[in-house]
CSV table of C-alpha atoms and ligand atoms in Angstrom, one decimal:
chain,number,residue,atom,x,y,z
E,282,MET,CA,0.0,0.0,0.0
E,283,ARG,CA,1.1,3.5,-0.8
E,284,GLN,CA,1.6,6.0,2.0
E,285,GLU,CA,0.0,9.4,1.2
E,286,ARG,CA,0.7,13.0,2.3
E,287,ILE,CA,-1.1,14.1,5.4
E,288,ASP,CA,-4.1,16.3,4.4
E,289,ASP,CA,-5.9,18.6,6.8
E,290,VAL,CA,-9.2,16.8,6.1
E,291,VAL,CA,-10.6,13.8,4.3
E,292,VAL,CA,-14.2,14.0,3.3
E,293,VAL,CA,-15.9,10.6,2.8
E,294,GLY,CA,-18.8,10.8,0.2
E,295,GLY,CA,-19.1,12.9,-2.9
E,296,GLY,CA,-22.8,13.9,-2.7
E,297,ILE,CA,-23.9,17.5,-2.3
E,298,ILE,CA,-23.0,17.5,1.4
E,299,GLY,CA,-19.4,16.1,0.8
E,300,CYS,CA,-18.8,18.3,-2.3
E,301,ALA,CA,-20.0,21.5,-0.5
E,302,ILE,CA,-17.8,20.7,2.6
E,303,ALA,CA,-14.8,20.1,0.4
E,304,ARG,CA,-15.3,23.3,-1.5
E,305,GLU,CA,-15.9,25.4,1.6
E,306,ALA,CA,-12.9,23.9,3.5
E,307,ALA,CA,-10.6,24.4,0.5
E,308,ARG,CA,-11.8,28.1,0.3
E,309,GLY,CA,-11.0,28.3,4.0
E,310,GLY,CA,-7.3,27.3,3.2
E,311,LEU,CA,-7.5,23.7,4.3
E,312,ARG,CA,-5.8,20.9,2.4
E,313,VAL,CA,-8.7,18.6,1.4
E,314,ARG,CA,-9.2,15.2,0.0
E,315,LEU,CA,-12.6,14.0,-1.1
E,316,LEU,CA,-13.2,10.2,-1.6
E,317,GLU,CA,-16.4,9.0,-3.4
E,318,LYS,CA,-17.0,5.3,-3.9
E,319,GLY,CA,-18.9,5.7,-7.2
E,320,ALA,CA,-19.4,8.9,-9.2
E,321,PHE,CA,-20.0,12.3,-7.7
E,322,GLY,CA,-23.5,13.3,-7.2
E,323,ARG,CA,-25.2,10.2,-8.5
E,324,GLU,CA,-27.0,9.1,-5.3
E,325,ALA,CA,-29.6,11.1,-3.4
E,326,SER,CA,-28.1,14.4,-4.4
E,327,GLY,CA,-28.8,13.6,-8.1
E,328,ALA,CA,-32.2,12.1,-7.5
E,329,ALA,CA,-33.6,15.1,-5.5
E,330,ALA,CA,-36.3,17.5,-6.8
E,331,GLY,CA,-34.2,20.6,-5.8
E,332,LEU,CA,-36.8,22.4,-3.7
E,333,LEU,CA,-35.4,25.0,-1.4
E,334,SER,CA,-38.5,25.3,0.6
E,335,PRO,CA,-38.4,25.4,4.3
E,336,GLN,CA,-41.7,27.2,4.7
E,337,ALA,CA,-44.0,25.0,2.6
E,338,GLU,CA,-44.7,22.5,5.4
E,339,ALA,CA,-43.6,24.4,8.5
E,340,ASP,CA,-46.1,24.8,11.3
E,341,ARG,CA,-43.8,25.3,14.3
E,342,PRO,CA,-40.4,26.9,15.0
E,343,ASP,CA,-38.4,23.6,15.6
E,344,PRO,CA,-34.6,23.5,15.4
E,345,LEU,CA,-34.7,21.9,11.8
E,346,PHE,CA,-37.0,24.8,10.6
E,347,ARG,CA,-34.5,27.4,12.0
E,348,LEU,CA,-31.6,25.5,10.3
E,349,CYS,CA,-33.3,25.4,7.0
E,350,LEU,CA,-34.2,29.1,7.1
E,351,ALA,CA,-30.5,29.8,7.9
E,352,SER,CA,-29.5,27.8,4.9
E,353,ARG,CA,-32.0,29.4,2.6
E,354,ASP,CA,-30.6,32.8,3.6
E,355,LEU,CA,-27.2,31.6,2.5
E,356,PHE,CA,-28.3,30.1,-0.8
E,357,PRO,CA,-28.4,33.0,-3.3
E,358,GLU,CA,-24.8,34.0,-2.5
E,359,PHE,CA,-23.7,30.3,-2.4
E,360,ALA,CA,-25.2,29.6,-5.7
E,361,ARG,CA,-23.8,32.7,-7.2
E,362,GLN,CA,-20.2,31.9,-6.1
E,363,VAL,CA,-20.4,28.3,-7.3
E,364,ALA,CA,-21.7,29.5,-10.7
E,365,GLU,CA,-18.7,32.0,-10.9
E,366,GLU,CA,-16.1,29.5,-9.7
E,367,SER,CA,-17.3,26.6,-11.9
E,368,GLY,CA,-18.8,28.3,-14.9
E,369,LEU,CA,-22.0,26.3,-14.3
E,370,ASP,CA,-25.3,28.1,-13.6
E,371,PRO,CA,-27.3,25.9,-11.2
E,372,ALA,CA,-30.6,27.5,-12.5
E,373,VAL,CA,-32.0,28.8,-9.2
E,374,SER,CA,-35.6,29.8,-9.7
E,375,GLU,CA,-36.8,32.9,-8.0
E,376,ARG,CA,-40.4,32.5,-8.7
E,377,GLY,CA,-41.4,31.4,-5.2
E,378,THR,CA,-43.5,28.4,-4.2
E,379,LEU,CA,-47.2,27.7,-4.0
E,380,VAL,CA,-48.9,25.5,-1.4
E,381,VAL,CA,-52.4,24.6,-2.5
E,382,ALA,CA,-55.4,23.1,-0.7
E,383,ARG,CA,-59.0,22.3,-1.2
E,384,ARG,CA,-61.7,24.1,0.6
E,385,GLY,CA,-62.5,22.9,4.3
E,386,THR,CA,-60.0,21.6,6.8
E,387,GLU,CA,-57.0,21.7,4.3
E,388,ALA,CA,-57.7,25.4,3.9
E,389,GLU,CA,-57.8,25.9,7.7
E,390,THR,CA,-54.3,24.3,7.8
E,391,LEU,CA,-53.1,26.9,5.3
E,392,ASP,CA,-54.6,29.7,7.5
E,393,GLN,CA,-52.8,28.4,10.5
E,394,ARG,CA,-49.6,27.9,8.7
E,395,ALA,CA,-49.7,31.5,7.3
E,396,ALA,CA,-50.5,32.9,10.8
E,397,PHE,CA,-47.6,31.0,12.4
E,398,GLN,CA,-45.1,32.0,9.7
E,399,ARG,CA,-46.1,35.6,9.7
E,400,SER,CA,-45.7,35.8,13.5
E,401,PHE,CA,-42.3,34.4,12.9
E,402,GLY,CA,-41.5,37.4,10.6
E,403,LEU,CA,-41.7,35.5,7.3
E,404,VAL,CA,-43.6,36.3,4.1
E,405,ALA,CA,-46.5,34.0,3.5
E,406,GLU,CA,-49.3,35.3,1.3
E,407,ARG,CA,-52.7,33.7,1.6
E,408,LEU,CA,-54.5,33.5,-1.8
E,409,GLY,CA,-58.1,32.8,-2.7
E,410,GLY,CA,-59.6,31.4,-5.9
E,411,GLU,CA,-59.1,34.0,-8.6
E,412,ALA,CA,-55.7,35.3,-7.4
E,413,LEU,CA,-54.5,31.7,-7.3
E,414,ARG,CA,-55.8,31.0,-10.7
E,415,LEU,CA,-54.0,34.1,-12.1
E,416,MET,CA,-50.7,32.9,-10.7
E,417,GLU,CA,-51.2,29.3,-11.9
E,418,PRO,CA,-53.8,29.0,-14.5
E,419,ALA,CA,-53.3,25.3,-15.2
E,420,LEU,CA,-54.2,24.3,-11.7
E,421,HIS,CA,-57.3,22.1,-11.3
E,422,PRO,CA,-60.2,24.3,-9.9
E,423,ASP,CA,-60.6,21.9,-7.0
E,424,TRP,CA,-57.5,23.6,-5.5
E,425,SER,CA,-59.0,26.8,-4.6
E,426,GLU,CA,-56.9,27.9,-1.7
E,427,GLY,CA,-53.3,28.9,-1.8
E,428,LEU,CA,-50.3,30.1,0.2
E,429,TYR,CA,-47.6,31.9,-1.8
E,430,LEU,CA,-44.1,31.7,-0.4
E,431,PRO,CA,-42.0,34.2,-2.5
E,432,ARG,CA,-38.7,33.3,-0.7
E,433,ASP,CA,-38.9,29.5,-1.1
E,434,ARG,CA,-36.9,28.8,-4.3
E,435,SER,CA,-35.9,25.8,-6.3
E,436,VAL,CA,-32.6,24.8,-8.0
E,437,ASP,CA,-31.4,22.2,-10.5
E,438,ASN,CA,-29.6,20.0,-8.0
E,439,THR,CA,-27.7,18.0,-10.7
E,440,LEU,CA,-26.1,21.2,-12.0
E,441,LEU,CA,-25.4,22.5,-8.5
E,442,VAL,CA,-23.5,19.2,-7.4
E,443,ARG,CA,-21.6,19.2,-10.6
E,444,GLY,CA,-20.7,22.9,-10.0
E,445,LEU,CA,-19.6,22.2,-6.4
E,446,GLU,CA,-17.4,19.3,-7.6
E,447,LEU,CA,-15.8,21.6,-10.3
E,448,SER,CA,-15.5,24.5,-7.8
E,449,ALA,CA,-13.9,22.3,-5.1
E,450,GLY,CA,-11.3,21.0,-7.6
E,451,ARG,CA,-10.5,24.5,-8.8
E,452,LEU,CA,-10.0,25.7,-5.2
E,453,GLY,CA,-7.4,22.9,-4.6
E,454,ALA,CA,-9.3,20.0,-3.1
E,455,ARG,CA,-8.2,16.6,-4.4
E,456,LEU,CA,-11.2,14.7,-5.6
E,457,GLN,CA,-11.3,11.0,-6.3
E,458,ASP,CA,-14.2,8.9,-7.6
E,459,GLY,CA,-14.3,5.1,-7.5
E,460,ALA,CA,-12.6,5.2,-4.1
E,461,ARG,CA,-14.7,3.4,-1.4
E,462,VAL,CA,-13.7,4.0,2.2
E,463,LEU,CA,-13.6,0.7,3.9
E,464,ARG,CA,-12.7,1.7,7.4
E,465,LEU,CA,-11.3,4.4,9.8
E,466,MET,CA,-7.7,4.4,10.8
E,467,VAL,CA,-7.5,4.9,14.6
E,468,THR,CA,-4.4,5.5,16.8
E,469,ASN,CA,-4.7,5.7,20.6
E,470,GLY,CA,-8.5,6.5,20.2
E,471,ARG,CA,-7.9,9.3,17.7
E,472,VAL,CA,-9.2,9.0,14.1
E,473,VAL,CA,-6.1,9.7,11.9
E,474,GLY,CA,-7.3,8.8,8.4
E,475,VAL,CA,-9.3,6.3,6.3
E,476,GLU,CA,-8.4,3.2,4.4
E,477,THR,CA,-9.5,2.3,0.9
E,478,ALA,CA,-8.7,-0.8,-1.0
E,479,GLU,CA,-5.9,1.1,-2.7
E,480,GLU,CA,-4.3,3.2,0.0
E,481,ARG,CA,-4.2,4.6,3.5
E,482,VAL,CA,-5.2,8.3,3.5
E,483,ARG,CA,-3.9,10.1,6.6
E,484,ALA,CA,-5.6,13.4,7.6
E,485,GLY,CA,-5.9,15.7,10.6
E,486,ALA,CA,-9.7,15.1,10.5
E,487,VAL,CA,-12.2,12.9,8.8
E,488,VAL,CA,-15.7,14.0,7.9
E,489,ILE,CA,-18.3,11.3,7.1
E,490,ALA,CA,-20.7,12.6,4.5
E,491,ALA,CA,-21.6,9.2,3.1
E,492,GLY,CA,-25.3,9.7,3.0
E,493,ALA,CA,-27.4,6.7,3.6
E,494,TRP,CA,-24.3,4.5,3.7
E,495,SER,CA,-22.8,6.4,6.7
E,496,GLU,CA,-23.5,3.6,9.1
E,497,GLU,CA,-21.0,1.4,7.1
E,498,ILE,CA,-18.1,3.4,8.1
E,499,ALA,CA,-16.4,2.6,11.5
E,500,GLY,CA,-13.0,1.7,12.9
E,501,PRO,CA,-11.3,0.0,15.8
E,502,GLY,CA,-13.1,1.3,19.0
E,503,VAL,CA,-15.2,3.7,16.9
E,504,THR,CA,-18.9,2.8,16.7
E,505,PRO,CA,-20.8,3.7,13.6
E,506,LEU,CA,-23.5,6.3,13.5
E,507,PRO,CA,-26.9,4.6,12.9
E,508,SER,CA,-28.4,5.6,9.5
E,509,HIS,CA,-30.8,4.1,7.1
E,510,PRO,CA,-32.1,4.8,3.5
E,511,VAL,CA,-35.5,6.3,2.8
E,512,ARG,CA,-36.5,5.7,-0.8
E,513,GLY,CA,-38.0,8.5,-2.9
E,514,GLN,CA,-39.3,8.0,-6.3
E,515,ILE,CA,-39.8,10.7,-9.0
E,516,VAL,CA,-41.7,10.8,-12.2
E,517,CYS,CA,-40.7,13.4,-14.7
E,518,PHE,CA,-42.8,14.9,-17.5
E,519,GLY,CA,-41.8,17.2,-20.4
E,520,PRO,CA,-41.0,19.2,-22.1
E,521,THR,CA,-44.1,21.2,-21.0
E,522,SER,CA,-44.9,24.7,-20.0
E,523,VAL,CA,-47.1,24.0,-16.9
E,524,PRO,CA,-47.0,24.5,-14.1
E,525,VAL,CA,-45.1,27.8,-13.7
E,526,HIS,CA,-44.3,27.5,-9.9
E,527,PRO,CA,-43.3,24.6,-7.7
E,528,ILE,CA,-46.5,23.5,-6.2
E,529,PHE,CA,-46.9,21.6,-2.8
E,530,THR,CA,-49.9,19.8,-1.5
E,531,HIS,CA,-49.9,17.4,1.5
E,532,GLY,CA,-47.2,14.8,0.8
E,533,PHE,CA,-46.7,15.7,-2.9
E,534,TYR,CA,-45.1,18.2,-5.1
E,535,LEU,CA,-44.5,19.4,-8.7
E,536,VAL,CA,-41.3,21.1,-9.6
E,537,PRO,CA,-40.8,22.8,-12.9
E,538,ARG,CA,-37.3,23.0,-14.3
E,539,ARG,CA,-35.8,25.7,-16.5
E,540,ASP,CA,-35.3,23.1,-19.3
E,541,GLY,CA,-39.0,22.4,-19.5
E,542,ARG,CA,-39.1,19.2,-17.4
E,543,VAL,CA,-41.5,18.9,-14.5
E,544,LEU,CA,-40.7,16.6,-11.6
E,545,ALA,CA,-43.5,14.9,-9.6
E,546,GLY,CA,-42.5,13.6,-6.3
E,547,SER,CA,-42.1,11.8,-4.0
E,548,THR,CA,-42.6,8.6,-2.1
E,549,MET,CA,-41.1,8.0,1.4
E,550,GLU,CA,-40.4,4.3,1.6
E,551,ARG,CA,-38.4,2.0,3.9
E,552,SER,CA,-37.1,-0.5,1.3
E,553,GLY,CA,-33.5,-0.9,2.2
E,554,PHE,CA,-30.9,0.0,-0.5
E,555,ASP,CA,-33.3,-0.9,-3.3
E,556,LYS,CA,-33.5,2.0,-5.8
E,557,SER,CA,-36.2,0.5,-8.0
E,558,VAL,CA,-39.1,2.6,-9.5
E,559,THR,CA,-42.2,0.5,-8.8
E,560,GLY,CA,-45.6,0.3,-10.5
E,561,SER,CA,-47.3,1.8,-7.6
E,562,GLY,CA,-44.8,4.6,-7.4
E,563,LEU,CA,-45.4,5.4,-11.0
E,564,ALA,CA,-49.1,5.2,-10.8
E,565,GLY,CA,-49.5,7.0,-7.5
E,566,LEU,CA,-47.3,10.0,-8.5
E,567,SER,CA,-48.8,10.3,-12.0
E,568,THR,CA,-52.3,10.3,-10.5
E,569,SER,CA,-51.4,13.0,-8.1
E,570,ALA,CA,-49.7,15.1,-10.7
E,571,LEU,CA,-52.8,15.0,-13.0
E,572,ALA,CA,-55.1,15.8,-10.2
E,573,LEU,CA,-53.2,19.0,-9.6
E,574,VAL,CA,-52.4,20.0,-13.2
E,575,PRO,CA,-54.6,18.0,-15.6
E,576,ALA,CA,-52.7,19.4,-18.6
E,577,LEU,CA,-49.8,17.1,-17.6
E,578,GLY,CA,-51.9,14.3,-19.0
E,579,ARG,CA,-50.9,15.6,-22.4
E,580,ALA,CA,-47.2,16.2,-21.6
E,581,PRO,CA,-44.7,13.5,-22.7
E,582,PHE,CA,-43.5,11.1,-20.1
E,583,HIS,CA,-39.8,11.9,-19.8
E,584,SER,CA,-38.2,9.5,-17.2
E,585,ALA,CA,-38.5,8.2,-13.7
E,586,TRP,CA,-36.0,7.4,-11.0
E,587,ALA,CA,-35.5,6.8,-7.3
E,588,GLY,CA,-32.9,7.8,-4.7
E,589,LEU,CA,-32.1,7.0,-1.2
E,590,ARG,CA,-32.4,9.8,1.3
E,591,PRO,CA,-30.1,9.5,4.3
E,592,ALA,CA,-31.9,9.3,7.6
E,593,THR,CA,-30.9,9.0,11.3
E,594,PRO,CA,-33.2,7.3,13.9
E,595,ASP,CA,-34.8,10.7,15.0
E,596,GLU,CA,-34.8,11.9,11.4
E,597,LEU,CA,-32.7,15.0,12.2
E,598,PRO,CA,-29.3,15.6,10.5
E,599,ALA,CA,-26.1,14.6,12.3
E,600,ILE,CA,-23.7,17.5,12.0
E,601,GLY,CA,-20.7,18.0,14.2
E,602,ARG,CA,-17.9,16.3,16.1
E,603,ALA,CA,-18.1,12.6,17.1
E,604,ARG,CA,-16.9,11.3,20.4
E,605,ALA,CA,-13.6,10.1,18.8
E,606,PRO,CA,-11.2,13.0,18.3
E,607,GLY,CA,-10.5,13.7,14.7
E,608,LEU,CA,-13.9,12.5,13.5
E,609,LEU,CA,-16.9,14.6,12.3
E,610,TYR,CA,-20.2,13.7,10.8
E,611,ALA,CA,-22.4,15.6,8.2
E,612,CYS,CA,-25.1,13.2,7.3
E,613,GLY,CA,-28.8,12.2,7.8
E,614,HIS,CA,-30.2,15.3,6.0
E,615,LEU,CA,-33.2,13.2,4.9
E,616,ARG,CA,-35.6,15.5,2.8
E,617,ASN,CA,-33.6,18.7,3.0
E,618,GLY,CA,-30.0,17.9,2.0
E,619,ILE,CA,-30.0,20.2,-1.0
E,620,LEU,CA,-31.4,23.1,0.9
E,621,LEU,CA,-29.1,22.4,3.9
E,622,ALA,CA,-25.8,22.2,1.9
E,623,PRO,CA,-24.6,25.8,2.4
E,624,VAL,CA,-25.2,25.9,6.1
E,625,THR,CA,-23.7,22.4,6.7
E,626,ALA,CA,-20.6,23.3,4.7
E,627,ARG,CA,-20.1,26.5,6.6
E,628,VAL,CA,-20.5,25.1,10.2
E,629,VAL,CA,-18.4,21.9,9.4
E,630,THR,CA,-15.6,24.1,8.0
E,631,SER,CA,-15.8,26.3,11.2
E,632,LEU,CA,-15.4,23.2,13.4
E,633,LEU,CA,-12.5,22.0,11.2
E,634,ARG,CA,-10.8,25.3,11.7
E,635,ASP,CA,-11.5,25.2,15.4
E,636,GLU,CA,-13.8,28.3,15.1
E,637,ASP,CA,-17.2,28.9,16.6
E,638,PRO,CA,-19.9,27.8,14.2
E,639,GLY,CA,-22.0,30.8,15.3
E,640,MET,CA,-25.2,28.8,15.9
E,641,ASP,CA,-26.5,26.2,18.4
E,642,LEU,CA,-25.8,22.8,16.8
E,643,SER,CA,-26.9,20.7,19.9
E,644,PRO,CA,-30.1,19.4,18.3
E,645,PHE,CA,-27.9,17.9,15.5
E,646,ASP,CA,-25.0,16.6,17.8
E,647,PRO,CA,-24.0,13.2,16.3
E,648,CYS,CA,-23.1,12.2,19.9
E,649,ARG,CA,-26.7,11.7,20.7
E,650,PHE,CA,-26.4,8.3,18.9
E,651,LEU,CA,-22.8,7.4,19.9
E,652,ARG,CA,-21.8,5.5,23.0
I,27,FAD,C1,-36.6,11.7,-4.6
I,27,FAD,C2,-35.9,12.7,-3.7
I,27,FAD,C3,-36.3,14.0,-3.6
I,27,FAD,C4,-35.6,14.9,-2.8
I,27,FAD,N1,-36.0,16.2,-2.9
I,27,FAD,C5,-35.3,17.1,-2.1
I,27,FAD,C6,-35.6,18.5,-2.3
I,27,FAD,O1,-36.4,18.9,-3.1
I,27,FAD,N2,-34.9,19.4,-1.5
I,27,FAD,C7,-33.9,19.0,-0.7
I,27,FAD,O2,-33.3,19.8,0.0
I,27,FAD,N3,-33.6,17.7,-0.5
I,27,FAD,C8,-34.2,16.8,-1.2
I,27,FAD,N4,-34.0,15.5,-1.1
I,27,FAD,C9,-33.0,15.0,-0.1
I,27,FAD,C10,-31.6,15.2,-0.6
I,27,FAD,O3,-31.4,14.6,-1.8
I,27,FAD,C11,-30.6,14.6,0.4
I,27,FAD,O4,-30.8,14.9,1.7
I,27,FAD,C12,-29.1,14.9,0.0
I,27,FAD,O5,-28.9,14.6,-1.4
I,27,FAD,C13,-28.2,14.2,0.9
I,27,FAD,O6,-26.9,14.4,0.4
I,27,FAD,P1,-25.7,13.6,0.8
I,27,FAD,O7,-24.4,14.2,0.2
I,27,FAD,O8,-25.7,13.5,2.3
I,27,FAD,O9,-26.0,12.1,0.3
I,27,FAD,P2,-25.8,11.4,-1.1
I,27,FAD,O10,-26.1,12.3,-2.2
I,27,FAD,O11,-26.4,10.1,-1.1
I,27,FAD,O12,-24.2,11.3,-1.2
I,27,FAD,C14,-23.5,10.4,-0.4
I,27,FAD,C15,-22.3,9.8,-1.2
I,27,FAD,O13,-21.5,9.1,-0.4
I,27,FAD,C16,-20.9,8.1,-1.2
I,27,FAD,N5,-20.4,7.0,-0.3
I,27,FAD,C17,-21.2,6.1,0.5
I,27,FAD,N6,-20.4,5.3,1.2
I,27,FAD,C18,-19.1,5.6,0.7
I,27,FAD,C19,-17.8,5.1,1.1
I,27,FAD,N7,-17.7,4.0,2.0
I,27,FAD,N8,-16.7,5.6,0.6
I,27,FAD,C20,-16.8,6.6,-0.3
I,27,FAD,N9,-18.0,7.2,-0.6
I,27,FAD,C21,-19.1,6.7,-0.1
I,27,FAD,C22,-22.1,7.6,-2.0
I,27,FAD,O14,-21.7,6.9,-3.2
I,27,FAD,C23,-22.7,9.0,-2.4
I,27,FAD,O15,-22.3,9.6,-3.6
I,27,FAD,C24,-34.6,14.5,-2.0
I,27,FAD,C25,-34.2,13.1,-2.0
I,27,FAD,C26,-34.8,12.3,-2.8
I,27,FAD,C27,-34.4,10.9,-2.9
């Protein structure tokens, strides 16, 4: 086995979280190595719908909501910088997001959500029939109640991850695909690097950003962080010109992309590491899509795919230091990993530089799962 130079940090996993951390740490002057077992951005980060929408389903001010809002605030500058560094525009849509409901109890939920969000200082515009129809003419008339969230955006996550990968490389991070990390290297209780089939990679710190696979990475005396995959299927239509905005209803969304595709998502399934698109997934998502925007029934079917969201036992992310010195986690972002990439990269880089992350990370402390 070859013996490598000692980097400041080795990041395990080249999804959006690992790529964003590698870029931010390299910008911060650290010597960074990023190891990806397959190809960059091909797992959950490539499968996502790209919603940057903390408000759409938020009814209370819990820690995850606050973290999502903090990351949403960082997103415009983050996307602008990545575009500048990489030359790739990640197609952030500034149109805002619509949450729609039918008359009755669903509409009352929207009233309560709007009231809570306004009391929290956020913009949430309650819309009735005619105003809603003017904004989104292709919406089925059954959906007569709306909430317009002008600050909830969307992004083409595949372009963003590719941009982050290019940007990290240009800023000096050394990126390697096809490099599966097998285990942690541990000396006197301290994590000092990782081992792949090809080499031992020594580093001042190791960040595990291996998504749904994070539980597979451990070392002598270092217990793994429990994590599991939650499958999400997406059906894609297009090219089509409707709808104009990302639209949410309870448990379902449509997301128009700049290139004319419309994504309909998504399922939440515990089915292990199986990334199949199923008959019931296709049927259920297509039915929901046409119930919202009937004109999609005339749009071409484009494609369908599934990805594995990374989840922890309490469904909150694990961001921060592990018990073993030299080891950090950035995983378990479940339904919000695209949105949470900027804030995760920023706080993890602060911890790597022994700086104050500037926010309370205790709800996301990985040690809540570690003995
Ligand atoms: C259908 C669907 C829709 C979604 N929609 C949204 C959305 O609209 N908005 C949003 O914010 N989020 C969304 N998400 C969630 C989001 O995609 C995830 O939270 C996010 O992509 C997680 O990023 P990650 O980098 O942690 O994981 P991943 O993208 O899965 O990356 C982890 C990487 O680690 C690599 N890896 C694993 N083990 C090893 C190893 N031993 N050695 C080296 N590399 C390893 C993997 O190959 C993988 O590339 C969605 C997810 C799905 C599936």
